[in-house]
Each structure stands twice: as C-alpha cells, then as structure tokens.
mmCIF file of C-alpha atoms in Angstrom:
data_model
loop_
_atom_site.group_PDB
_atom_site.id
_atom_site.type_symbol
_atom_site.label_atom_id
_atom_site.label_comp_id
_atom_site.label_asym_id
_atom_site.label_seq_id
_atom_site.Cartn_x
_atom_site.Cartn_y
_atom_site.Cartn_z
ATOM 1 C CA MET V 1 -13.202 -3.508 19.528
ATOM 2 C CA THR V 2 -10.461 -5.859 17.705
ATOM 3 C CA ALA V 3 -6.653 -5.919 17.808
ATOM 4 C CA ASP V 4 -5.146 -2.910 16.374
ATOM 5 C CA TYR V 5 -2.014 -4.646 14.826
ATOM 6 C CA VAL V 6 -0.554 -7.504 13.818
ATOM 7 C CA VAL V 7 2.940 -9.252 14.350
ATOM 8 C CA LEU V 8 5.291 -9.475 11.450
ATOM 9 C CA ASN V 9 7.291 -12.621 11.123
ATOM 10 C CA ARG V 10 10.697 -12.499 12.051
ATOM 11 C CA THR V 11 11.252 -9.350 13.609
ATOM 12 C CA GLY V 12 7.992 -9.617 16.115
ATOM 13 C CA ASP V 13 7.328 -5.765 14.854
ATOM 14 C CA LYS V 14 3.631 -4.758 15.451
ATOM 15 C CA MET V 15 2.101 -3.069 12.102
ATOM 16 C CA PRO V 16 -0.897 -1.090 12.997
ATOM 17 C CA LEU V 17 -3.990 -2.146 11.083
ATOM 18 C CA ARG V 18 -5.266 1.373 10.726
ATOM 19 C CA GLY V 19 -2.822 3.096 8.579
ATOM 20 C CA PHE V 20 -2.672 6.326 6.425
ATOM 21 C CA GLY V 21 -1.914 6.440 2.155
ATOM 22 C CA VAL V 22 -0.520 9.005 0.522
ATOM 23 C CA TRP V 23 -1.167 8.215 -3.029
ATOM 24 C CA LYS V 24 -2.507 11.148 -4.982
ATOM 25 C CA ILE V 25 -2.004 13.646 -2.176
ATOM 26 C CA PRO V 26 -0.742 16.681 -3.653
ATOM 27 C CA LYS V 27 2.710 18.071 -2.539
ATOM 28 C CA ASP V 28 1.617 21.434 -1.471
ATOM 29 C CA ALA V 29 -0.991 19.765 1.055
ATOM 30 C CA CYS V 30 1.010 16.678 1.979
ATOM 31 C CA GLU V 31 3.157 18.210 5.026
ATOM 32 C CA GLU V 32 -0.015 19.336 6.802
ATOM 33 C CA THR V 33 -2.139 16.277 5.859
ATOM 34 C CA VAL V 34 0.581 13.903 7.319
ATOM 35 C CA TYR V 35 0.959 16.204 10.291
ATOM 36 C CA ASN V 36 -2.824 16.253 11.067
ATOM 37 C CA ALA V 37 -3.296 12.584 10.358
ATOM 38 C CA ILE V 38 -0.778 12.224 13.193
ATOM 39 C CA LYS V 39 -3.043 14.205 15.421
ATOM 40 C CA VAL V 40 -5.723 12.242 14.628
ATOM 41 C CA GLY V 41 -3.984 9.014 16.183
ATOM 42 C CA TYR V 42 -2.504 7.351 12.948
ATOM 43 C CA ARG V 43 1.043 5.574 13.143
ATOM 44 C CA HIS V 44 1.226 3.903 10.127
ATOM 45 C CA PHE V 45 1.871 5.402 7.071
ATOM 46 C CA ASP V 46 2.105 4.278 3.249
ATOM 47 C CA GLY V 47 4.115 5.889 0.715
ATOM 48 C CA ALA V 48 6.147 5.195 -2.386
ATOM 49 C CA CYS V 49 8.695 6.470 -4.579
ATOM 50 C CA ASP V 50 6.205 6.739 -7.429
ATOM 51 C CA TYR V 51 3.824 8.904 -5.544
ATOM 52 C CA GLY V 52 6.353 11.488 -5.896
ATOM 53 C CA ASN V 53 5.862 13.427 -2.200
ATOM 54 C CA GLU V 54 7.908 11.465 0.019
ATOM 55 C CA VAL V 55 9.827 14.534 0.751
ATOM 56 C CA GLU V 56 6.553 16.441 1.677
ATOM 57 C CA VAL V 57 5.230 13.466 3.926
ATOM 58 C CA GLY V 58 8.662 13.546 5.669
ATOM 59 C CA ARG V 59 8.152 17.190 6.381
ATOM 60 C CA GLY V 60 4.607 16.335 8.020
ATOM 61 C CA ILE V 61 6.271 13.634 10.078
ATOM 62 C CA LYS V 62 9.432 15.693 11.051
ATOM 63 C CA LYS V 63 6.961 18.688 12.092
ATOM 64 C CA ALA V 64 5.143 15.968 14.679
ATOM 65 C CA ILE V 65 8.272 14.865 16.012
ATOM 66 C CA ASP V 66 9.944 18.195 16.579
ATOM 67 C CA GLU V 67 6.432 19.108 18.326
ATOM 68 C CA GLY V 68 6.407 16.207 20.606
ATOM 69 C CA LEU V 69 3.241 14.680 19.142
ATOM 70 C CA VAL V 70 5.235 11.529 18.626
ATOM 71 C CA LYS V 71 8.829 10.126 18.647
ATOM 72 C CA ARG V 72 9.840 7.764 15.701
ATOM 73 C CA GLU V 73 9.696 4.835 17.578
ATOM 74 C CA ASP V 74 5.926 5.507 17.612
ATOM 75 C CA LEU V 75 5.600 5.549 13.896
ATOM 76 C CA PHE V 76 5.498 2.541 11.398
ATOM 77 C CA ILE V 77 6.630 3.977 8.221
ATOM 78 C CA VAL V 78 6.252 2.125 4.749
ATOM 79 C CA THR V 79 7.620 2.891 1.328
ATOM 80 C CA LYS V 80 8.450 0.755 -1.625
ATOM 81 C CA LEU V 81 11.025 0.313 -4.343
ATOM 82 C CA TRP V 82 10.004 1.498 -7.928
ATOM 83 C CA ASN V 83 9.915 -0.850 -10.956
ATOM 84 C CA THR V 84 12.996 1.008 -12.398
ATOM 85 C CA PHE V 85 15.173 0.190 -9.490
ATOM 86 C CA HIS V 86 14.994 -3.553 -9.594
ATOM 87 C CA ASN V 87 18.574 -4.237 -10.912
ATOM 88 C CA LYS V 88 20.911 -5.319 -8.013
ATOM 89 C CA LYS V 89 23.135 -2.014 -8.857
ATOM 90 C CA HIS V 90 20.312 0.465 -7.901
ATOM 91 C CA VAL V 91 18.037 -0.936 -4.811
ATOM 92 C CA ARG V 92 20.217 0.388 -2.488
ATOM 93 C CA PRO V 93 20.900 3.776 -4.129
ATOM 94 C CA LEU V 94 17.159 4.320 -4.008
ATOM 95 C CA CYS V 95 16.477 3.484 -0.606
ATOM 96 C CA GLU V 96 19.221 5.571 0.581
ATOM 97 C CA ARG V 97 17.594 8.514 -1.525
ATOM 98 C CA GLN V 98 14.210 7.634 0.002
ATOM 99 C CA LEU V 99 15.563 7.831 3.389
ATOM 100 C CA LYS V 100 17.139 11.038 2.845
ATOM 101 C CA ASP V 101 13.973 12.405 1.150
ATOM 102 C CA TRP V 102 11.509 11.138 4.179
ATOM 103 C CA GLY V 103 14.062 12.495 6.849
ATOM 104 C CA LEU V 104 14.678 9.108 8.297
ATOM 105 C CA ASP V 105 17.280 6.478 9.610
ATOM 106 C CA TYR V 106 15.210 3.715 8.531
ATOM 107 C CA PHE V 107 12.066 2.168 7.031
ATOM 108 C CA ASP V 108 9.870 -0.016 9.075
ATOM 109 C CA LEU V 109 8.647 -1.800 5.844
ATOM 110 C CA TYR V 110 9.878 -1.776 2.320
ATOM 111 C CA HIS V 111 8.379 -3.317 -0.554
ATOM 112 C CA VAL V 112 8.894 -4.085 -3.788
ATOM 113 C CA HIS V 113 5.958 -2.128 -5.565
ATOM 114 C CA PHE V 114 5.360 -4.555 -8.664
ATOM 115 C CA PRO V 115 7.118 -7.594 -10.229
ATOM 116 C CA ILE V 116 7.789 -5.579 -13.112
ATOM 117 C CA PRO V 117 11.455 -5.198 -13.986
ATOM 118 C CA LEU V 118 11.441 -1.834 -15.911
ATOM 119 C CA ALA V 119 14.334 -0.526 -17.758
ATOM 120 C CA TYR V 120 16.451 1.836 -15.257
ATOM 121 C CA VAL V 121 15.866 5.520 -15.572
ATOM 122 C CA ASP V 122 18.492 7.624 -14.072
ATOM 123 C CA PRO V 123 16.968 10.271 -11.367
ATOM 124 C CA SER V 124 18.504 13.294 -12.764
ATOM 125 C CA GLU V 125 16.419 12.588 -15.941
ATOM 126 C CA LYS V 126 13.089 11.959 -14.329
ATOM 127 C CA TYR V 127 12.169 11.420 -10.910
ATOM 128 C CA PRO V 128 10.091 9.424 -10.140
ATOM 129 C CA PRO V 129 10.597 7.841 -13.040
ATOM 130 C CA GLU V 130 6.641 6.636 -13.740
ATOM 131 C CA TRP V 131 6.072 4.008 -16.204
ATOM 132 C CA PHE V 132 7.746 5.349 -19.413
ATOM 133 C CA LYS V 133 11.022 6.364 -20.214
ATOM 134 C CA LYS V 134 11.438 10.106 -21.139
ATOM 135 C CA GLY V 135 9.640 10.659 -24.635
ATOM 136 C CA LYS V 136 8.330 7.297 -24.786
ATOM 137 C CA ASP V 137 4.767 6.024 -24.500
ATOM 138 C CA ALA V 138 5.419 2.364 -23.761
ATOM 139 C CA ILE V 139 7.005 0.443 -21.101
ATOM 140 C CA GLU V 140 10.307 -1.019 -21.510
ATOM 141 C CA LEU V 141 11.423 -4.043 -19.519
ATOM 142 C CA GLU V 142 14.984 -4.854 -18.543
ATOM 143 C CA ALA V 143 16.686 -8.274 -17.591
ATOM 144 C CA SER V 144 16.540 -7.720 -13.463
ATOM 145 C CA PRO V 145 15.582 -10.932 -12.235
ATOM 146 C CA MET V 146 13.376 -10.850 -8.932
ATOM 147 C CA HIS V 147 15.970 -13.385 -7.433
ATOM 148 C CA GLU V 148 19.004 -10.581 -7.475
ATOM 149 C CA CYS V 149 16.560 -7.806 -6.462
ATOM 150 C CA TRP V 150 15.163 -9.507 -3.346
ATOM 151 C CA ALA V 151 18.918 -10.415 -1.968
ATOM 152 C CA GLU V 152 19.576 -6.599 -2.323
ATOM 153 C CA MET V 153 16.388 -5.901 -0.558
ATOM 154 C CA GLU V 154 17.468 -8.722 2.274
ATOM 155 C CA LYS V 155 20.820 -6.750 2.462
ATOM 156 C CA LEU V 156 19.004 -3.644 3.260
ATOM 157 C CA VAL V 157 17.630 -5.525 6.254
ATOM 158 C CA GLN V 158 20.984 -6.877 7.255
ATOM 159 C CA ASP V 159 22.761 -3.179 7.026
ATOM 160 C CA GLY V 160 19.944 -1.567 9.160
ATOM 161 C CA LEU V 161 18.303 0.502 6.574
ATOM 162 C CA VAL V 162 14.613 -1.484 6.840
ATOM 163 C CA ARG V 163 13.772 -3.695 9.317
ATOM 164 C CA ASN V 164 10.881 -5.590 7.334
ATOM 165 C CA ILE V 165 10.580 -6.141 3.686
ATOM 166 C CA GLY V 166 7.497 -7.119 1.601
ATOM 167 C CA VAL V 167 5.926 -7.010 -1.857
ATOM 168 C CA CYS V 168 2.974 -5.608 -3.335
ATOM 169 C CA ASN V 169 1.055 -7.022 -6.507
ATOM 170 C CA PHE V 170 2.528 -10.155 -6.386
ATOM 171 C CA ASN V 171 0.322 -12.994 -7.110
ATOM 172 C CA CYS V 172 0.398 -16.675 -5.910
ATOM 173 C CA GLN V 173 2.639 -17.911 -8.508
ATOM 174 C CA ALA V 174 5.211 -15.033 -8.284
ATOM 175 C CA LEU V 175 5.093 -15.648 -4.633
ATOM 176 C CA ILE V 176 6.059 -19.068 -4.619
ATOM 177 C CA ASP V 177 8.903 -18.483 -6.927
ATOM 178 C CA LEU V 178 10.156 -15.761 -4.336
ATOM 179 C CA LEU V 179 9.484 -18.428 -1.293
ATOM 180 C CA THR V 180 12.071 -20.842 -3.122
ATOM 181 C CA TYR V 181 14.677 -18.212 -2.643
ATOM 182 C CA ALA V 182 14.365 -15.754 0.101
ATOM 183 C CA LYS V 183 16.306 -15.948 2.950
ATOM 184 C CA ILE V 184 13.929 -13.534 4.136
ATOM 185 C CA LYS V 185 10.604 -13.940 3.402
ATOM 186 C CA PRO V 186 8.294 -11.410 2.780
ATOM 187 C CA ALA V 187 6.691 -9.879 5.988
ATOM 188 C CA VAL V 188 3.490 -8.339 4.242
ATOM 189 C CA LEU V 189 1.889 -8.600 1.025
ATOM 190 C CA GLN V 190 -0.007 -5.677 -0.251
ATOM 191 C CA ILE V 191 -2.801 -5.955 -2.818
ATOM 192 C CA GLU V 192 -6.069 -4.155 -4.037
ATOM 193 C CA LEU V 193 -8.862 -5.919 -1.665
ATOM 194 C CA HIS V 194 -12.220 -4.665 -1.216
ATOM 195 C CA PRO V 195 -15.759 -6.294 -1.540
ATOM 196 C CA TYR V 196 -15.717 -6.016 -5.433
ATOM 197 C CA LEU V 197 -12.053 -7.804 -5.349
ATOM 198 C CA PRO V 198 -11.999 -9.933 -2.162
ATOM 199 C CA GLN V 199 -9.322 -12.147 -3.647
ATOM 200 C CA GLU V 200 -10.366 -14.829 -0.970
ATOM 201 C CA ASN V 201 -8.116 -17.825 -2.269
ATOM 202 C CA LEU V 202 -5.024 -16.035 -2.538
ATOM 203 C CA CYS V 203 -5.622 -14.394 1.262
ATOM 204 C CA LYS V 204 -6.149 -18.086 2.553
ATOM 205 C CA TRP V 205 -2.818 -18.856 1.203
ATOM 206 C CA VAL V 206 -0.609 -16.143 1.721
ATOM 207 C CA LYS V 207 -1.928 -16.428 5.455
ATOM 208 C CA ALA V 208 -0.898 -19.723 5.632
ATOM 209 C CA GLN V 209 2.800 -18.942 4.644
ATOM 210 C CA GLY V 210 2.785 -16.826 7.883
ATOM 211 C CA ILE V 211 2.449 -13.281 5.593
ATOM 212 C CA HIS V 212 0.174 -10.508 6.493
ATOM 213 C CA ILE V 213 -1.796 -8.508 4.276
ATOM 214 C CA THR V 214 -2.472 -4.897 3.495
ATOM 215 C CA ALA V 215 -5.256 -3.927 1.505
ATOM 216 C CA TYR V 216 -5.168 -0.894 -0.824
ATOM 217 C CA SER V 217 -8.151 0.790 -2.470
ATOM 218 C CA SER V 218 -10.756 -0.260 0.058
ATOM 219 C CA PHE V 219 -13.377 2.127 -1.554
ATOM 220 C CA GLY V 220 -13.163 0.204 -4.580
ATOM 221 C CA PRO V 221 -13.192 2.357 -7.833
ATOM 222 C CA ALA V 222 -12.988 5.942 -5.810
ATOM 223 C CA SER V 223 -9.554 6.483 -6.493
ATOM 224 C CA TYR V 224 -9.511 5.424 -10.317
ATOM 225 C CA VAL V 225 -12.102 7.587 -11.921
ATOM 226 C CA THR V 226 -9.944 10.012 -12.716
ATOM 227 C CA LEU V 227 -7.829 7.885 -14.799
ATOM 228 C CA GLY V 228 -10.234 6.948 -17.155
ATOM 229 C CA GLU V 229 -13.385 5.071 -17.854
ATOM 230 C CA HIS V 230 -12.132 1.874 -16.551
ATOM 231 C CA GLY V 231 -13.037 3.309 -12.977
ATOM 232 C CA LYS V 232 -16.426 3.818 -13.812
ATOM 233 C CA GLN V 233 -17.160 0.366 -15.019
ATOM 234 C CA ALA V 234 -19.424 -0.149 -11.563
ATOM 235 C CA PRO V 235 -20.829 1.911 -8.942
ATOM 236 C CA SER V 236 -18.732 3.513 -6.475
ATOM 237 C CA LEU V 237 -18.621 1.321 -3.232
ATOM 238 C CA LEU V 238 -19.051 4.605 -1.405
ATOM 239 C CA ASP V 239 -22.556 5.096 -3.138
ATOM 240 C CA HIS V 240 -23.353 1.422 -3.408
ATOM 241 C CA ASP V 241 -26.977 0.398 -1.934
ATOM 242 C CA ILE V 242 -25.782 -2.296 0.052
ATOM 243 C CA VAL V 243 -23.103 -0.747 1.516
ATOM 244 C CA ASN V 244 -24.994 2.309 2.372
ATOM 245 C CA SER V 245 -27.720 0.299 3.903
ATOM 246 C CA VAL V 246 -25.257 -1.624 6.204
ATOM 247 C CA ALA V 247 -23.813 1.837 7.146
ATOM 248 C CA ASN V 248 -27.371 3.204 7.978
ATOM 249 C CA LYS V 249 -27.826 -0.126 9.877
ATOM 250 C CA HIS V 250 -24.854 0.840 12.316
ATOM 251 C CA LYS V 251 -25.379 4.676 12.040
ATOM 252 C CA VAL V 252 -21.756 5.112 10.538
ATOM 253 C CA SER V 253 -20.288 6.071 7.323
ATOM 254 C CA ALA V 254 -19.700 3.799 3.635
ATOM 255 C CA GLY V 255 -16.148 4.211 4.246
ATOM 256 C CA GLN V 256 -16.154 3.054 7.891
ATOM 257 C CA VAL V 257 -18.043 -0.235 6.816
ATOM 258 C CA LEU V 258 -15.791 -1.070 3.891
ATOM 259 C CA LEU V 259 -12.632 -0.431 6.443
ATOM 260 C CA ARG V 260 -14.316 -2.645 8.976
ATOM 261 C CA TRP V 261 -14.712 -5.341 6.385
ATOM 262 C CA ALA V 262 -11.311 -5.217 5.778
ATOM 263 C CA LEU V 263 -10.326 -5.334 9.252
ATOM 264 C CA ASP V 264 -12.608 -8.367 10.254
ATOM 265 C CA ARG V 265 -10.328 -10.348 8.027
ATOM 266 C CA GLU V 266 -7.252 -9.131 9.346
ATOM 267 C CA PHE V 267 -6.370 -7.002 6.671
ATOM 268 C CA ALA V 268 -4.304 -3.376 7.231
ATOM 269 C CA VAL V 269 -5.817 -0.543 5.619
ATOM 270 C CA ILE V 270 -4.328 2.606 4.395
ATOM 271 C CA PRO V 271 -7.289 4.921 3.367
ATOM 272 C CA LYS V 272 -6.440 8.573 2.380
ATOM 273 C CA SER V 273 -8.042 11.799 3.154
ATOM 274 C CA GLN V 274 -7.273 15.512 3.152
ATOM 275 C CA ASN V 275 -10.231 16.259 5.104
ATOM 276 C CA GLU V 276 -10.095 16.119 9.016
ATOM 277 C CA GLN V 277 -13.121 14.740 9.738
ATOM 278 C CA ARG V 278 -13.101 11.925 7.143
ATOM 279 C CA MET V 279 -9.809 11.150 8.494
ATOM 280 C CA LYS V 280 -11.072 10.868 11.846
ATOM 281 C CA ASP V 281 -13.867 8.691 10.507
ATOM 282 C CA ASN V 282 -11.688 6.262 8.596
ATOM 283 C CA PHE V 283 -9.696 5.937 12.057
ATOM 284 C CA ASN V 284 -12.650 5.261 14.314
ATOM 285 C CA ILE V 285 -13.359 1.656 13.007
ATOM 286 C CA LEU V 286 -12.399 -0.455 15.780
ATOM 287 C CA ASP V 287 -15.779 -0.591 17.616
ATOM 288 C CA ILE V 288 -17.937 -1.055 14.643
ATOM 289 C CA LYS V 289 -19.272 -4.721 14.688
ATOM 290 C CA LEU V 290 -20.548 -6.234 11.452
ATOM 291 C CA ASP V 291 -22.939 -9.206 11.868
ATOM 292 C CA SER V 292 -23.104 -12.260 9.487
ATOM 293 C CA GLU V 293 -26.155 -10.570 7.803
ATOM 294 C CA ASP V 294 -23.814 -7.577 7.047
ATOM 295 C CA ASN V 295 -21.027 -9.899 5.562
ATOM 296 C CA LYS V 296 -23.642 -11.789 3.447
ATOM 297 C CA ALA V 297 -24.282 -8.837 1.785
ATOM 298 C CA LEU V 298 -21.220 -7.356 1.355
ATOM 299 C CA ASP V 299 -19.834 -10.390 0.278
ATOM 300 C CA SER V 300 -22.340 -10.545 -2.566
ATOM 301 C CA LEU V 301 -20.285 -8.023 -4.115
ATOM 302 C CA LYS V 302 -17.528 -10.266 -5.171
ATOM 303 C CA SER V 303 -19.507 -11.354 -8.241
ATOM 304 C CA PHE V 304 -18.537 -8.088 -9.841
ATOM 305 C CA ASN V 305 -14.930 -9.429 -9.531
ATOM 306 C CA LEU V 306 -13.494 -5.935 -10.469
ATOM 307 C CA ARG V 307 -9.747 -5.004 -10.239
ATOM 308 C CA PHE V 308 -9.007 -1.140 -10.752
ATOM 309 C CA ASN V 309 -5.293 -1.164 -10.566
ATOM 310 C CA ASP V 310 -4.535 -3.318 -13.490
ATOM 311 C CA PRO V 311 -1.935 -2.810 -15.766
ATOM 312 C CA LYS V 312 -3.512 -4.870 -18.383
ATOM 313 C CA VAL V 313 -5.738 -1.847 -18.785
ATOM 314 C CA TRP V 314 -3.120 0.718 -18.730
ATOM 315 C CA PHE V 315 -0.286 -1.110 -20.722
ATOM 316 C CA ASP V 316 -1.559 -3.802 -22.043
ATOM 317 C CA LEU V 317 0.771 -5.699 -19.514
ATOM 318 C CA PRO V 318 -1.611 -8.835 -18.121
ATOM 319 C CA LEU V 319 -0.068 -9.088 -14.709
ATOM 320 C CA PHE V 320 -2.990 -10.616 -12.956
ATOM 321 C CA ALA V 321 -4.370 -12.499 -16.314
#
C-alpha cells in the first residue's frame, strides 16, 4: 500500500491521488454518477467549465453532503479557467459563476486549462464557449498575457475563492516564464500522462520545482476514439497485449495496471466511469504492487510517443511542438 495523497506547496492541503474525472459524462447522468463515486470512496473530483456539466456535478456533491455521506471539507474539488476568460477582467467573474454552478463557497484547486488566450465569448451568447466563437470554424486569439491572468488567479486565492492554483497543459517553457513572475507558484501541473506518453523529462523537472502532477487520459486513446482518426493511431492501452499480460499476472484489470503505473510515479489520477463496478476497480489500486519486470514492460510503450489531446490535430495549433 502506498500514500493516498500528496501535500501541496504553500497551503499544506492534502490532494488525494485517486481522483474522479467528469469529462464527457452526460449531464443527465452526472448527478447520480458523482453521488455513486462518493459512495465508492472518491473524494477528489476534477471538472472544468469546458465540460459543460458543472451544475450537475455540483448536484451530485450536494446530494451526498445532504445525506451525510461526506462533509464539504472531506472533498477536494478541482475545476478550470477556460481559455476565453484569460483577460484580467474575466477571471473572477468566471470563477464566481463556477462556484455558483457547483454550489460551493470555494474550490480546493483552480487551474488555467490551457496556456491559450482565446478571444472572449460572452456567456450569454455561448456557454461553455468551447474553442470557436459562435458561427466560426477557427480559433481566434486575443492579447491577454499570462502574467495578467495569473495575477488574477492569485487574487482568487487572496480573497478565499480558491485555496490552491495550478495549470494544465503547460510545457516547460510556459512554466519557466510563469515562475519568473508568480507570487504564488502553481501547486499542481495537470498533463496527459500514460505509458504511450510518460513525459519523463518534464515530470522530473516539474517535481524538482515542488509542483505536483495530475495525470489525465491514463488509458491513452480510450477517450479520443470518438473524436476522430487521431484516437485510433495505436492500440488502446486497455486492450494492449503488454498491459493485459501485466494485468493477468496480478489478477487485476488493465485499467488498474495503468492507474497503478501512475501512482508509482506519485501522479494523481482522475479516471472516469459511469459503471459502478469499474468505479470500484479504478479506486481499488493501492495494494497492487508492480515489480521491475512489469515496469520495464510498460516503459517499453513510450517508444510510441503518442499524444492524443493535441491542439495541433484539432486546430493546427502546435502547442507542444
């Protein structure tokens, strides 16, 4: 059994390593799914403005609190500032809207979702704004520098709307720039991480800065197949012979192996599932022990070097090039 949390810089808050993500969970299933996840034992929930289901996720949390399953302080709630709200005028209003949507007084961790300042979209016109303005088919950037955006993120901390702030999908260069002016450095970096894309050099450097890591897309292309051919360029990690060989050896599922691989590297994980048994399987990973032979086999998959959440593919924006 390993530690079940990491301690965040500055606040000392404990972030559970076993989290539950809500991306692509339909609105009509969200309340019950989140409620069931809390019953299973999840305490770390990861959402975003862009997911379009924050109201429904909040209802699931409220239901669990109202029934006495948990208290608010038992939960670690994470959400994200979307790209169209990077301007210093829009950071706080969005956060306040999200708090209202979740039915919360504060977030435990609030991320900048991407280092991409998209042109502002009024929520009354389109919410969530997604990547394109209404009627457009290409992204439009605006002059909203990250140093101004981050200063507003820090004010959210100072004013008690959020306890910790972090970033998602930042590469080393973007982080170096942010660290030159940040008065509150990011507590967490959330990035795509799995055996196809372990990002070892970035992770080593980030940890050396005292920044913790949350891994998303732990199952590789599984969530991206429906988004086009890009998600089909390699076998699903859940179906891969190497992953299943390790799973069979330990009498666990392929998903459990992939999540355990991440925990062994002290990454928080945020898998999602609407199936209660898979929720339980994804949660019950602390006692799995991968040995050096297992890790050698799984590490061999990095030769694929495959990224699935890539703006270059969707919008011809080479963010990670």
